[in-house]
Short mmCIF file of N, CA and C in Angstrom, two decimals:
data_model
loop_
_atom_site.label_atom_id
_atom_site.label_comp_id
_atom_site.label_asym_id
_atom_site.label_seq_id
_atom_site.Cartn_x
_atom_site.Cartn_y
_atom_site.Cartn_z
N GLN A 168 11.50 4.27 -3.58
CA GLN A 168 10.43 4.75 -4.44
C GLN A 168 9.91 3.63 -5.33
N PHE A 169 10.77 2.68 -5.65
CA PHE A 169 10.35 1.55 -6.48
C PHE A 169 9.24 0.76 -5.78
N VAL A 170 9.43 0.45 -4.51
CA VAL A 170 8.42 -0.29 -3.76
C VAL A 170 7.19 0.58 -3.52
N ALA A 171 7.38 1.88 -3.32
CA ALA A 171 6.24 2.78 -3.11
C ALA A 171 5.34 2.82 -4.33
N PHE A 172 5.91 2.66 -5.51
CA PHE A 172 5.11 2.70 -6.73
C PHE A 172 4.57 1.33 -7.12
N PHE A 173 5.42 0.31 -7.14
CA PHE A 173 5.01 -1.00 -7.63
C PHE A 173 4.46 -1.93 -6.54
N GLY A 174 4.75 -1.64 -5.29
CA GLY A 174 4.22 -2.46 -4.20
C GLY A 174 2.70 -2.52 -4.18
N PRO A 175 2.01 -1.37 -4.29
CA PRO A 175 0.54 -1.42 -4.32
C PRO A 175 0.00 -2.23 -5.49
N LEU A 176 0.68 -2.18 -6.62
CA LEU A 176 0.22 -2.97 -7.76
C LEU A 176 0.27 -4.46 -7.45
N ILE A 177 1.29 -4.89 -6.73
CA ILE A 177 1.39 -6.29 -6.34
C ILE A 177 0.23 -6.66 -5.41
N GLY A 178 -0.03 -5.80 -4.43
CA GLY A 178 -1.15 -6.06 -3.53
C GLY A 178 -2.48 -6.06 -4.23
N LEU A 179 -2.68 -5.13 -5.16
CA LEU A 179 -3.94 -5.05 -5.90
C LEU A 179 -4.13 -6.26 -6.81
N VAL A 180 -3.06 -6.68 -7.47
CA VAL A 180 -3.15 -7.83 -8.37
C VAL A 180 -3.45 -9.11 -7.59
N MET A 181 -2.90 -9.22 -6.39
CA MET A 181 -3.10 -10.44 -5.61
C MET A 181 -4.51 -10.54 -5.03
N GLY A 182 -5.20 -9.41 -4.87
CA GLY A 182 -6.47 -9.48 -4.17
C GLY A 182 -7.71 -9.05 -4.92
N PHE A 183 -7.57 -8.53 -6.13
CA PHE A 183 -8.75 -7.95 -6.78
C PHE A 183 -9.80 -8.98 -7.15
N ASP A 184 -9.44 -10.24 -7.27
CA ASP A 184 -10.43 -11.27 -7.59
C ASP A 184 -10.48 -12.38 -6.54
N ALA A 185 -10.10 -12.06 -5.32
CA ALA A 185 -10.00 -13.09 -4.28
C ALA A 185 -11.35 -13.70 -3.94
N ILE A 186 -12.38 -12.89 -3.80
CA ILE A 186 -13.69 -13.39 -3.39
C ILE A 186 -14.64 -13.51 -4.57
N ASN A 187 -14.68 -12.48 -5.42
CA ASN A 187 -15.70 -12.50 -6.48
C ASN A 187 -15.45 -13.57 -7.54
N ARG A 188 -14.23 -14.00 -7.72
CA ARG A 188 -13.97 -15.09 -8.65
C ARG A 188 -14.60 -16.39 -8.13
N GLU A 189 -14.43 -16.64 -6.84
CA GLU A 189 -15.05 -17.83 -6.25
C GLU A 189 -16.57 -17.71 -6.27
N ARG A 190 -17.08 -16.51 -6.07
CA ARG A 190 -18.53 -16.30 -6.12
C ARG A 190 -19.05 -16.57 -7.53
N ASN A 191 -18.32 -16.09 -8.55
CA ASN A 191 -18.76 -16.29 -9.93
C ASN A 191 -18.65 -17.74 -10.38
N GLU A 192 -17.65 -18.45 -9.88
CA GLU A 192 -17.48 -19.86 -10.25
C GLU A 192 -18.37 -20.79 -9.44
N GLY A 193 -18.98 -20.28 -8.38
CA GLY A 193 -19.87 -21.09 -7.56
C GLY A 193 -19.19 -21.87 -6.47
N THR A 194 -17.90 -21.70 -6.28
CA THR A 194 -17.20 -22.46 -5.24
C THR A 194 -17.34 -21.82 -3.86
N LEU A 195 -17.65 -20.54 -3.81
CA LEU A 195 -17.77 -19.87 -2.52
C LEU A 195 -18.96 -20.41 -1.73
N SER A 196 -20.07 -20.67 -2.40
CA SER A 196 -21.24 -21.22 -1.69
C SER A 196 -20.95 -22.62 -1.17
N LYS A 197 -20.15 -23.38 -1.90
CA LYS A 197 -19.79 -24.72 -1.43
C LYS A 197 -18.87 -24.66 -0.21
N VAL A 198 -17.95 -23.71 -0.23
CA VAL A 198 -17.05 -23.56 0.92
C VAL A 198 -17.83 -23.09 2.14
N LEU A 199 -18.72 -22.13 1.94
CA LEU A 199 -19.47 -21.58 3.08
C LEU A 199 -20.59 -22.50 3.56
N SER A 200 -20.91 -23.53 2.80
CA SER A 200 -21.92 -24.49 3.27
C SER A 200 -21.33 -25.40 4.36
N GLN A 201 -20.02 -25.46 4.44
CA GLN A 201 -19.34 -26.18 5.51
C GLN A 201 -19.38 -25.31 6.77
N PRO A 202 -19.04 -25.86 7.91
CA PRO A 202 -19.05 -25.03 9.13
C PRO A 202 -17.84 -24.08 9.19
N ILE A 203 -17.74 -23.22 8.18
CA ILE A 203 -16.68 -22.22 8.10
C ILE A 203 -17.34 -20.86 8.05
N TYR A 204 -16.87 -19.97 8.85
CA TYR A 204 -17.44 -18.63 8.86
C TYR A 204 -16.95 -17.82 7.68
N ARG A 205 -17.78 -16.88 7.26
CA ARG A 205 -17.44 -16.00 6.14
C ARG A 205 -16.16 -15.21 6.46
N ASP A 206 -16.04 -14.76 7.70
CA ASP A 206 -14.86 -14.00 8.09
C ASP A 206 -13.59 -14.85 8.03
N ALA A 207 -13.72 -16.13 8.31
CA ALA A 207 -12.55 -17.01 8.26
C ALA A 207 -12.04 -17.14 6.83
N VAL A 208 -12.96 -17.17 5.86
CA VAL A 208 -12.54 -17.25 4.46
C VAL A 208 -11.82 -15.97 4.05
N ILE A 209 -12.37 -14.83 4.41
CA ILE A 209 -11.76 -13.55 4.05
C ILE A 209 -10.42 -13.39 4.75
N ASN A 210 -10.37 -13.69 6.05
CA ASN A 210 -9.11 -13.57 6.79
C ASN A 210 -8.06 -14.55 6.26
N GLY A 211 -8.49 -15.74 5.88
CA GLY A 211 -7.56 -16.72 5.32
C GLY A 211 -6.96 -16.25 4.01
N LYS A 212 -7.79 -15.67 3.15
CA LYS A 212 -7.26 -15.15 1.88
C LYS A 212 -6.31 -13.98 2.14
N PHE A 213 -6.66 -13.12 3.10
CA PHE A 213 -5.78 -12.00 3.42
C PHE A 213 -4.46 -12.49 4.00
N LEU A 214 -4.51 -13.41 4.94
CA LEU A 214 -3.28 -13.90 5.56
C LEU A 214 -2.42 -14.69 4.57
N ALA A 215 -3.04 -15.40 3.65
CA ALA A 215 -2.27 -16.08 2.61
C ALA A 215 -1.56 -15.05 1.73
N GLY A 216 -2.25 -13.96 1.40
CA GLY A 216 -1.62 -12.90 0.61
C GLY A 216 -0.50 -12.22 1.36
N VAL A 217 -0.71 -11.97 2.66
CA VAL A 217 0.34 -11.34 3.48
C VAL A 217 1.56 -12.24 3.58
N THR A 218 1.33 -13.54 3.70
CA THR A 218 2.45 -14.48 3.75
C THR A 218 3.23 -14.46 2.44
N THR A 219 2.51 -14.44 1.33
CA THR A 219 3.18 -14.38 0.02
C THR A 219 3.96 -13.09 -0.13
N ILE A 220 3.35 -11.99 0.28
CA ILE A 220 4.02 -10.68 0.21
C ILE A 220 5.26 -10.68 1.09
N SER A 221 5.14 -11.25 2.29
CA SER A 221 6.28 -11.29 3.21
C SER A 221 7.44 -12.08 2.63
N VAL A 222 7.15 -13.24 2.08
CA VAL A 222 8.21 -14.06 1.48
C VAL A 222 8.86 -13.30 0.32
N MET A 223 8.04 -12.64 -0.49
CA MET A 223 8.56 -11.91 -1.64
C MET A 223 9.45 -10.74 -1.21
N VAL A 224 8.97 -9.93 -0.26
CA VAL A 224 9.74 -8.76 0.18
C VAL A 224 11.03 -9.19 0.86
N ILE A 225 10.93 -10.18 1.74
CA ILE A 225 12.14 -10.65 2.44
C ILE A 225 13.14 -11.22 1.45
N SER A 226 12.68 -11.96 0.46
CA SER A 226 13.59 -12.52 -0.54
C SER A 226 14.27 -11.42 -1.35
N ILE A 227 13.50 -10.45 -1.77
CA ILE A 227 14.07 -9.35 -2.57
C ILE A 227 15.09 -8.57 -1.76
N VAL A 228 14.75 -8.26 -0.51
CA VAL A 228 15.67 -7.48 0.33
C VAL A 228 16.94 -8.29 0.61
N LEU A 229 16.80 -9.58 0.85
CA LEU A 229 18.00 -10.40 1.10
C LEU A 229 18.88 -10.50 -0.14
N VAL A 230 18.27 -10.62 -1.31
CA VAL A 230 19.06 -10.68 -2.55
C VAL A 230 19.78 -9.35 -2.78
N VAL A 231 19.07 -8.24 -2.61
CA VAL A 231 19.69 -6.93 -2.82
C VAL A 231 20.77 -6.68 -1.77
N THR A 232 20.52 -7.08 -0.53
CA THR A 232 21.52 -6.91 0.52
C THR A 232 22.75 -7.78 0.23
N GLY A 233 22.53 -8.99 -0.21
CA GLY A 233 23.65 -9.87 -0.54
C GLY A 233 24.47 -9.34 -1.70
N LEU A 234 23.79 -8.82 -2.73
CA LEU A 234 24.52 -8.23 -3.86
C LEU A 234 25.31 -7.00 -3.42
N GLY A 235 24.68 -6.19 -2.57
CA GLY A 235 25.39 -5.01 -2.05
C GLY A 235 26.58 -5.38 -1.20
N LEU A 236 26.42 -6.42 -0.41
CA LEU A 236 27.53 -6.89 0.42
C LEU A 236 28.67 -7.41 -0.43
N LYS A 237 28.34 -8.13 -1.50
CA LYS A 237 29.37 -8.67 -2.39
C LYS A 237 30.08 -7.55 -3.15
N MET A 238 29.30 -6.56 -3.61
CA MET A 238 29.89 -5.49 -4.42
C MET A 238 30.68 -4.49 -3.57
N VAL A 239 30.14 -4.11 -2.42
CA VAL A 239 30.80 -3.11 -1.58
C VAL A 239 31.83 -3.75 -0.67
N GLY A 240 31.48 -4.91 -0.12
CA GLY A 240 32.42 -5.61 0.75
C GLY A 240 32.41 -5.16 2.19
N VAL A 241 31.49 -4.27 2.56
CA VAL A 241 31.41 -3.79 3.93
C VAL A 241 30.30 -4.54 4.65
N ILE A 242 30.62 -5.13 5.76
CA ILE A 242 29.63 -5.88 6.53
C ILE A 242 28.78 -4.88 7.32
N PRO A 243 27.45 -4.96 7.20
CA PRO A 243 26.61 -4.00 7.92
C PRO A 243 26.65 -4.25 9.43
N GLY A 244 26.56 -3.16 10.17
CA GLY A 244 26.53 -3.25 11.62
C GLY A 244 25.13 -3.54 12.13
N VAL A 245 24.98 -3.55 13.43
CA VAL A 245 23.70 -3.84 14.04
C VAL A 245 22.66 -2.79 13.66
N GLU A 246 23.06 -1.53 13.63
CA GLU A 246 22.13 -0.45 13.29
C GLU A 246 21.61 -0.59 11.86
N GLU A 247 22.48 -0.92 10.94
CA GLU A 247 22.05 -1.09 9.54
C GLU A 247 21.12 -2.30 9.39
N VAL A 248 21.41 -3.37 10.13
CA VAL A 248 20.54 -4.55 10.07
C VAL A 248 19.15 -4.20 10.59
N TRP A 249 19.07 -3.43 11.69
CA TRP A 249 17.77 -3.02 12.20
C TRP A 249 17.04 -2.12 11.21
N ARG A 250 17.75 -1.27 10.52
CA ARG A 250 17.12 -0.43 9.49
C ARG A 250 16.52 -1.28 8.37
N ILE A 251 17.24 -2.30 7.97
CA ILE A 251 16.74 -3.18 6.92
C ILE A 251 15.50 -3.94 7.40
N VAL A 252 15.53 -4.42 8.63
CA VAL A 252 14.38 -5.15 9.19
C VAL A 252 13.17 -4.23 9.30
N ILE A 253 13.36 -3.03 9.78
CA ILE A 253 12.25 -2.08 9.89
C ILE A 253 11.72 -1.73 8.50
N TYR A 254 12.60 -1.56 7.54
CA TYR A 254 12.16 -1.29 6.17
C TYR A 254 11.31 -2.43 5.64
N MET A 255 11.73 -3.67 5.90
CA MET A 255 10.96 -4.83 5.43
C MET A 255 9.57 -4.85 6.08
N VAL A 256 9.50 -4.60 7.37
CA VAL A 256 8.21 -4.62 8.07
C VAL A 256 7.29 -3.53 7.53
N ILE A 257 7.82 -2.33 7.34
CA ILE A 257 7.01 -1.23 6.81
C ILE A 257 6.55 -1.55 5.39
N SER A 258 7.41 -2.12 4.58
CA SER A 258 7.03 -2.47 3.21
C SER A 258 5.95 -3.55 3.18
N ILE A 259 6.06 -4.53 4.05
CA ILE A 259 5.05 -5.59 4.11
C ILE A 259 3.70 -5.01 4.53
N ILE A 260 3.70 -4.13 5.51
CA ILE A 260 2.45 -3.50 5.96
C ILE A 260 1.85 -2.65 4.85
N TYR A 261 2.68 -1.91 4.13
CA TYR A 261 2.20 -1.04 3.05
C TYR A 261 1.57 -1.84 1.91
N ILE A 262 2.24 -2.88 1.48
CA ILE A 262 1.70 -3.69 0.39
C ILE A 262 0.46 -4.46 0.88
N SER A 263 0.46 -4.89 2.14
CA SER A 263 -0.68 -5.61 2.69
C SER A 263 -1.90 -4.70 2.80
N PHE A 264 -1.69 -3.41 3.04
CA PHE A 264 -2.81 -2.46 3.05
C PHE A 264 -3.52 -2.46 1.70
N TRP A 265 -2.73 -2.41 0.63
CA TRP A 265 -3.34 -2.40 -0.70
C TRP A 265 -3.96 -3.76 -1.03
N LEU A 266 -3.41 -4.84 -0.50
CA LEU A 266 -4.04 -6.14 -0.65
C LEU A 266 -5.41 -6.13 0.02
N GLY A 267 -5.49 -5.56 1.20
CA GLY A 267 -6.76 -5.45 1.91
C GLY A 267 -7.78 -4.62 1.15
N VAL A 268 -7.33 -3.53 0.54
CA VAL A 268 -8.22 -2.70 -0.27
C VAL A 268 -8.75 -3.51 -1.46
N ALA A 269 -7.88 -4.26 -2.09
CA ALA A 269 -8.30 -5.06 -3.25
C ALA A 269 -9.29 -6.14 -2.83
N ILE A 270 -9.07 -6.78 -1.70
CA ILE A 270 -10.01 -7.80 -1.22
C ILE A 270 -11.34 -7.15 -0.86
N LEU A 271 -11.30 -5.96 -0.29
CA LEU A 271 -12.54 -5.24 0.02
C LEU A 271 -13.36 -5.00 -1.25
N PHE A 272 -12.71 -4.53 -2.30
CA PHE A 272 -13.43 -4.30 -3.56
C PHE A 272 -13.87 -5.61 -4.19
N SER A 273 -13.13 -6.67 -3.95
CA SER A 273 -13.54 -7.97 -4.45
C SER A 273 -14.81 -8.45 -3.75
N ILE A 274 -14.98 -8.07 -2.50
CA ILE A 274 -16.19 -8.42 -1.76
C ILE A 274 -17.36 -7.53 -2.20
N LEU A 275 -17.09 -6.23 -2.40
CA LEU A 275 -18.16 -5.28 -2.70
C LEU A 275 -18.75 -5.43 -4.09
N PHE A 276 -17.92 -5.76 -5.08
CA PHE A 276 -18.38 -5.82 -6.46
C PHE A 276 -18.44 -7.26 -6.95
N ARG A 277 -19.47 -7.55 -7.74
CA ARG A 277 -19.62 -8.90 -8.30
C ARG A 277 -18.67 -9.15 -9.46
N SER A 278 -18.44 -8.13 -10.26
CA SER A 278 -17.62 -8.28 -11.46
C SER A 278 -16.13 -8.15 -11.11
N ILE A 279 -15.35 -9.03 -11.69
CA ILE A 279 -13.90 -8.99 -11.48
C ILE A 279 -13.32 -7.70 -12.07
N ALA A 280 -13.79 -7.33 -13.25
CA ALA A 280 -13.27 -6.12 -13.90
C ALA A 280 -13.62 -4.87 -13.10
N THR A 281 -14.81 -4.81 -12.55
CA THR A 281 -15.21 -3.65 -11.75
C THR A 281 -14.37 -3.54 -10.49
N SER A 282 -14.12 -4.66 -9.83
CA SER A 282 -13.31 -4.61 -8.61
C SER A 282 -11.87 -4.22 -8.93
N ALA A 283 -11.34 -4.70 -10.04
CA ALA A 283 -9.98 -4.33 -10.42
C ALA A 283 -9.89 -2.85 -10.76
N LEU A 284 -10.84 -2.36 -11.55
CA LEU A 284 -10.82 -0.94 -11.92
C LEU A 284 -11.04 -0.03 -10.72
N ALA A 285 -11.92 -0.42 -9.82
CA ALA A 285 -12.15 0.39 -8.62
C ALA A 285 -10.91 0.44 -7.74
N ALA A 286 -10.25 -0.70 -7.58
CA ALA A 286 -9.04 -0.74 -6.75
C ALA A 286 -7.92 0.10 -7.37
N VAL A 287 -7.76 0.00 -8.68
CA VAL A 287 -6.73 0.81 -9.36
C VAL A 287 -7.08 2.29 -9.30
N ALA A 288 -8.36 2.62 -9.41
CA ALA A 288 -8.78 4.02 -9.32
C ALA A 288 -8.49 4.60 -7.94
N VAL A 289 -8.75 3.82 -6.89
CA VAL A 289 -8.45 4.28 -5.53
C VAL A 289 -6.94 4.44 -5.36
N TRP A 290 -6.16 3.51 -5.90
CA TRP A 290 -4.70 3.61 -5.80
C TRP A 290 -4.20 4.86 -6.52
N ILE A 291 -4.69 5.11 -7.72
CA ILE A 291 -4.25 6.29 -8.47
C ILE A 291 -4.66 7.56 -7.73
N PHE A 292 -5.88 7.59 -7.21
CA PHE A 292 -6.34 8.78 -6.50
C PHE A 292 -5.47 9.07 -5.29
N PHE A 293 -5.29 8.08 -4.43
CA PHE A 293 -4.55 8.31 -3.19
C PHE A 293 -3.05 8.45 -3.42
N SER A 294 -2.51 7.86 -4.46
CA SER A 294 -1.07 7.93 -4.67
C SER A 294 -0.64 9.16 -5.44
N PHE A 295 -1.48 9.64 -6.35
CA PHE A 295 -1.05 10.74 -7.20
C PHE A 295 -1.87 12.01 -7.02
N PHE A 296 -3.19 11.88 -7.05
CA PHE A 296 -4.02 13.08 -7.03
C PHE A 296 -4.07 13.75 -5.66
N VAL A 297 -3.94 13.00 -4.59
CA VAL A 297 -3.93 13.61 -3.26
C VAL A 297 -2.69 14.47 -3.09
N SER A 298 -1.55 13.96 -3.52
CA SER A 298 -0.32 14.76 -3.39
C SER A 298 -0.34 15.97 -4.32
N LEU A 299 -0.95 15.81 -5.50
CA LEU A 299 -1.08 16.96 -6.40
C LEU A 299 -2.08 17.98 -5.87
N GLY A 300 -3.17 17.48 -5.30
CA GLY A 300 -4.20 18.38 -4.78
C GLY A 300 -3.83 19.04 -3.48
N ALA A 301 -2.78 18.55 -2.81
CA ALA A 301 -2.37 19.14 -1.54
C ALA A 301 -1.93 20.59 -1.73
N SER A 302 -1.21 20.86 -2.79
CA SER A 302 -0.78 22.25 -3.02
C SER A 302 -1.95 23.14 -3.38
N VAL A 303 -2.93 22.60 -4.09
CA VAL A 303 -4.11 23.38 -4.44
C VAL A 303 -4.92 23.72 -3.19
N VAL A 304 -5.11 22.74 -2.32
CA VAL A 304 -5.84 22.97 -1.08
C VAL A 304 -5.08 23.94 -0.19
N ALA A 305 -3.77 23.78 -0.11
CA ALA A 305 -2.97 24.70 0.70
C ALA A 305 -3.05 26.12 0.15
N GLY A 306 -3.08 26.27 -1.16
CA GLY A 306 -3.21 27.59 -1.76
C GLY A 306 -4.58 28.20 -1.51
N ALA A 307 -5.60 27.38 -1.45
CA ALA A 307 -6.95 27.89 -1.19
C ALA A 307 -7.14 28.27 0.28
N ILE A 308 -6.53 27.51 1.18
CA ILE A 308 -6.68 27.79 2.61
C ILE A 308 -5.80 28.95 3.04
N THR A 309 -4.57 28.95 2.58
CA THR A 309 -3.64 30.02 2.95
C THR A 309 -3.26 30.80 1.70
N PRO A 310 -3.88 31.94 1.48
CA PRO A 310 -3.56 32.71 0.27
C PRO A 310 -2.13 33.22 0.28
N ASN A 311 -1.62 33.47 -0.90
CA ASN A 311 -0.24 33.93 -1.07
C ASN A 311 -0.10 35.35 -0.52
N GLN A 312 0.82 35.56 0.40
CA GLN A 312 1.04 36.86 1.01
C GLN A 312 2.44 37.38 0.72
N GLY A 313 2.94 37.09 -0.42
CA GLY A 313 4.25 37.60 -0.81
C GLY A 313 5.38 36.91 -0.10
N ASP A 314 6.24 37.71 0.53
CA ASP A 314 7.44 37.19 1.18
C ASP A 314 7.27 36.96 2.68
N ASN A 315 6.05 36.86 3.14
CA ASN A 315 5.80 36.66 4.56
C ASN A 315 6.19 35.23 4.94
N PRO A 316 7.25 35.06 5.76
CA PRO A 316 7.72 33.70 6.08
C PRO A 316 6.71 32.90 6.91
N GLU A 317 5.94 33.57 7.78
CA GLU A 317 4.96 32.84 8.59
C GLU A 317 3.85 32.26 7.71
N ALA A 318 3.43 33.02 6.71
CA ALA A 318 2.40 32.53 5.80
C ALA A 318 2.93 31.37 4.96
N MET A 319 4.19 31.45 4.57
CA MET A 319 4.79 30.37 3.79
C MET A 319 4.90 29.10 4.63
N ILE A 320 5.27 29.23 5.89
CA ILE A 320 5.37 28.07 6.78
C ILE A 320 3.99 27.46 7.00
N ARG A 321 2.97 28.32 7.19
CA ARG A 321 1.61 27.84 7.37
C ARG A 321 1.13 27.08 6.12
N ARG A 322 1.48 27.61 4.96
CA ARG A 322 1.08 26.98 3.70
C ARG A 322 1.74 25.60 3.55
N VAL A 323 3.02 25.51 3.89
CA VAL A 323 3.73 24.23 3.78
C VAL A 323 3.16 23.22 4.78
N ARG A 324 2.81 23.67 5.97
CA ARG A 324 2.21 22.77 6.96
C ARG A 324 0.87 22.24 6.50
N VAL A 325 0.04 23.12 5.91
CA VAL A 325 -1.25 22.67 5.40
C VAL A 325 -1.05 21.69 4.25
N GLN A 326 -0.10 22.00 3.38
CA GLN A 326 0.18 21.11 2.24
C GLN A 326 0.65 19.74 2.73
N LYS A 327 1.51 19.72 3.73
CA LYS A 327 2.01 18.45 4.27
C LYS A 327 0.89 17.67 4.96
N ALA A 328 0.00 18.38 5.68
CA ALA A 328 -1.10 17.71 6.36
C ALA A 328 -2.05 17.06 5.36
N VAL A 329 -2.34 17.74 4.25
CA VAL A 329 -3.22 17.16 3.23
C VAL A 329 -2.51 16.02 2.52
N ALA A 330 -1.21 16.15 2.26
CA ALA A 330 -0.46 15.10 1.57
C ALA A 330 -0.37 13.83 2.41
N LEU A 331 -0.49 13.96 3.73
CA LEU A 331 -0.41 12.79 4.60
C LEU A 331 -1.65 11.89 4.49
N LEU A 332 -2.67 12.31 3.74
CA LEU A 332 -3.82 11.45 3.47
C LEU A 332 -3.46 10.35 2.47
N SER A 333 -2.34 10.50 1.79
CA SER A 333 -1.90 9.53 0.81
C SER A 333 -1.05 8.44 1.47
N PRO A 334 -1.42 7.17 1.29
CA PRO A 334 -0.58 6.10 1.84
C PRO A 334 0.83 6.09 1.26
N MET A 335 0.97 6.52 -0.01
CA MET A 335 2.30 6.58 -0.61
C MET A 335 3.18 7.61 0.11
N GLU A 336 2.59 8.73 0.48
CA GLU A 336 3.33 9.76 1.22
C GLU A 336 3.73 9.23 2.61
N LEU A 337 2.81 8.55 3.27
CA LEU A 337 3.12 7.98 4.58
C LEU A 337 4.24 6.95 4.47
N TYR A 338 4.18 6.11 3.44
CA TYR A 338 5.22 5.10 3.24
C TYR A 338 6.57 5.76 2.95
N SER A 339 6.54 6.77 2.10
CA SER A 339 7.80 7.46 1.76
C SER A 339 8.40 8.12 2.99
N ASP A 340 7.55 8.75 3.81
CA ASP A 340 8.06 9.37 5.02
C ASP A 340 8.60 8.34 6.01
N ALA A 341 7.92 7.20 6.10
CA ALA A 341 8.36 6.17 7.04
C ALA A 341 9.68 5.53 6.60
N THR A 342 9.84 5.35 5.29
CA THR A 342 11.08 4.73 4.85
C THR A 342 12.19 5.75 4.80
#
């Protein structure tokens, strides 16, 4: 849950001013005057951020795994190692998604503050309000029918389907 909450903030902080800062300082026009495509600049900034995120996540997981190994003293088996590797890959993809969102807002808005606020607003909406609104939508679609188990199951399915619109919910389910 720690990575599910703070991971998007890392991605948003790394990308909210990736393009518009260079545009405001005037260096973007100088870079693009060379035979470099606009997409190459955007992809380069994204891949540099993904590389930084990967190094950070792998380092944190290795430190936590090493501390756990020292404290517990049990050597993990092959299955546990694969679980850790899969967790790292999912975490890198999740944080990179939010990095991509931040870079998108950096491209769309000229102001650094506007892109940062828009990215944080999207993160708050998808991380908190979608999961909160899922029960409201489920209640509106499937009215309460007392102790009817089929209606309760239908309501939970609708609530889960709406909650799956949230990247935080998808990350939590995957981990």
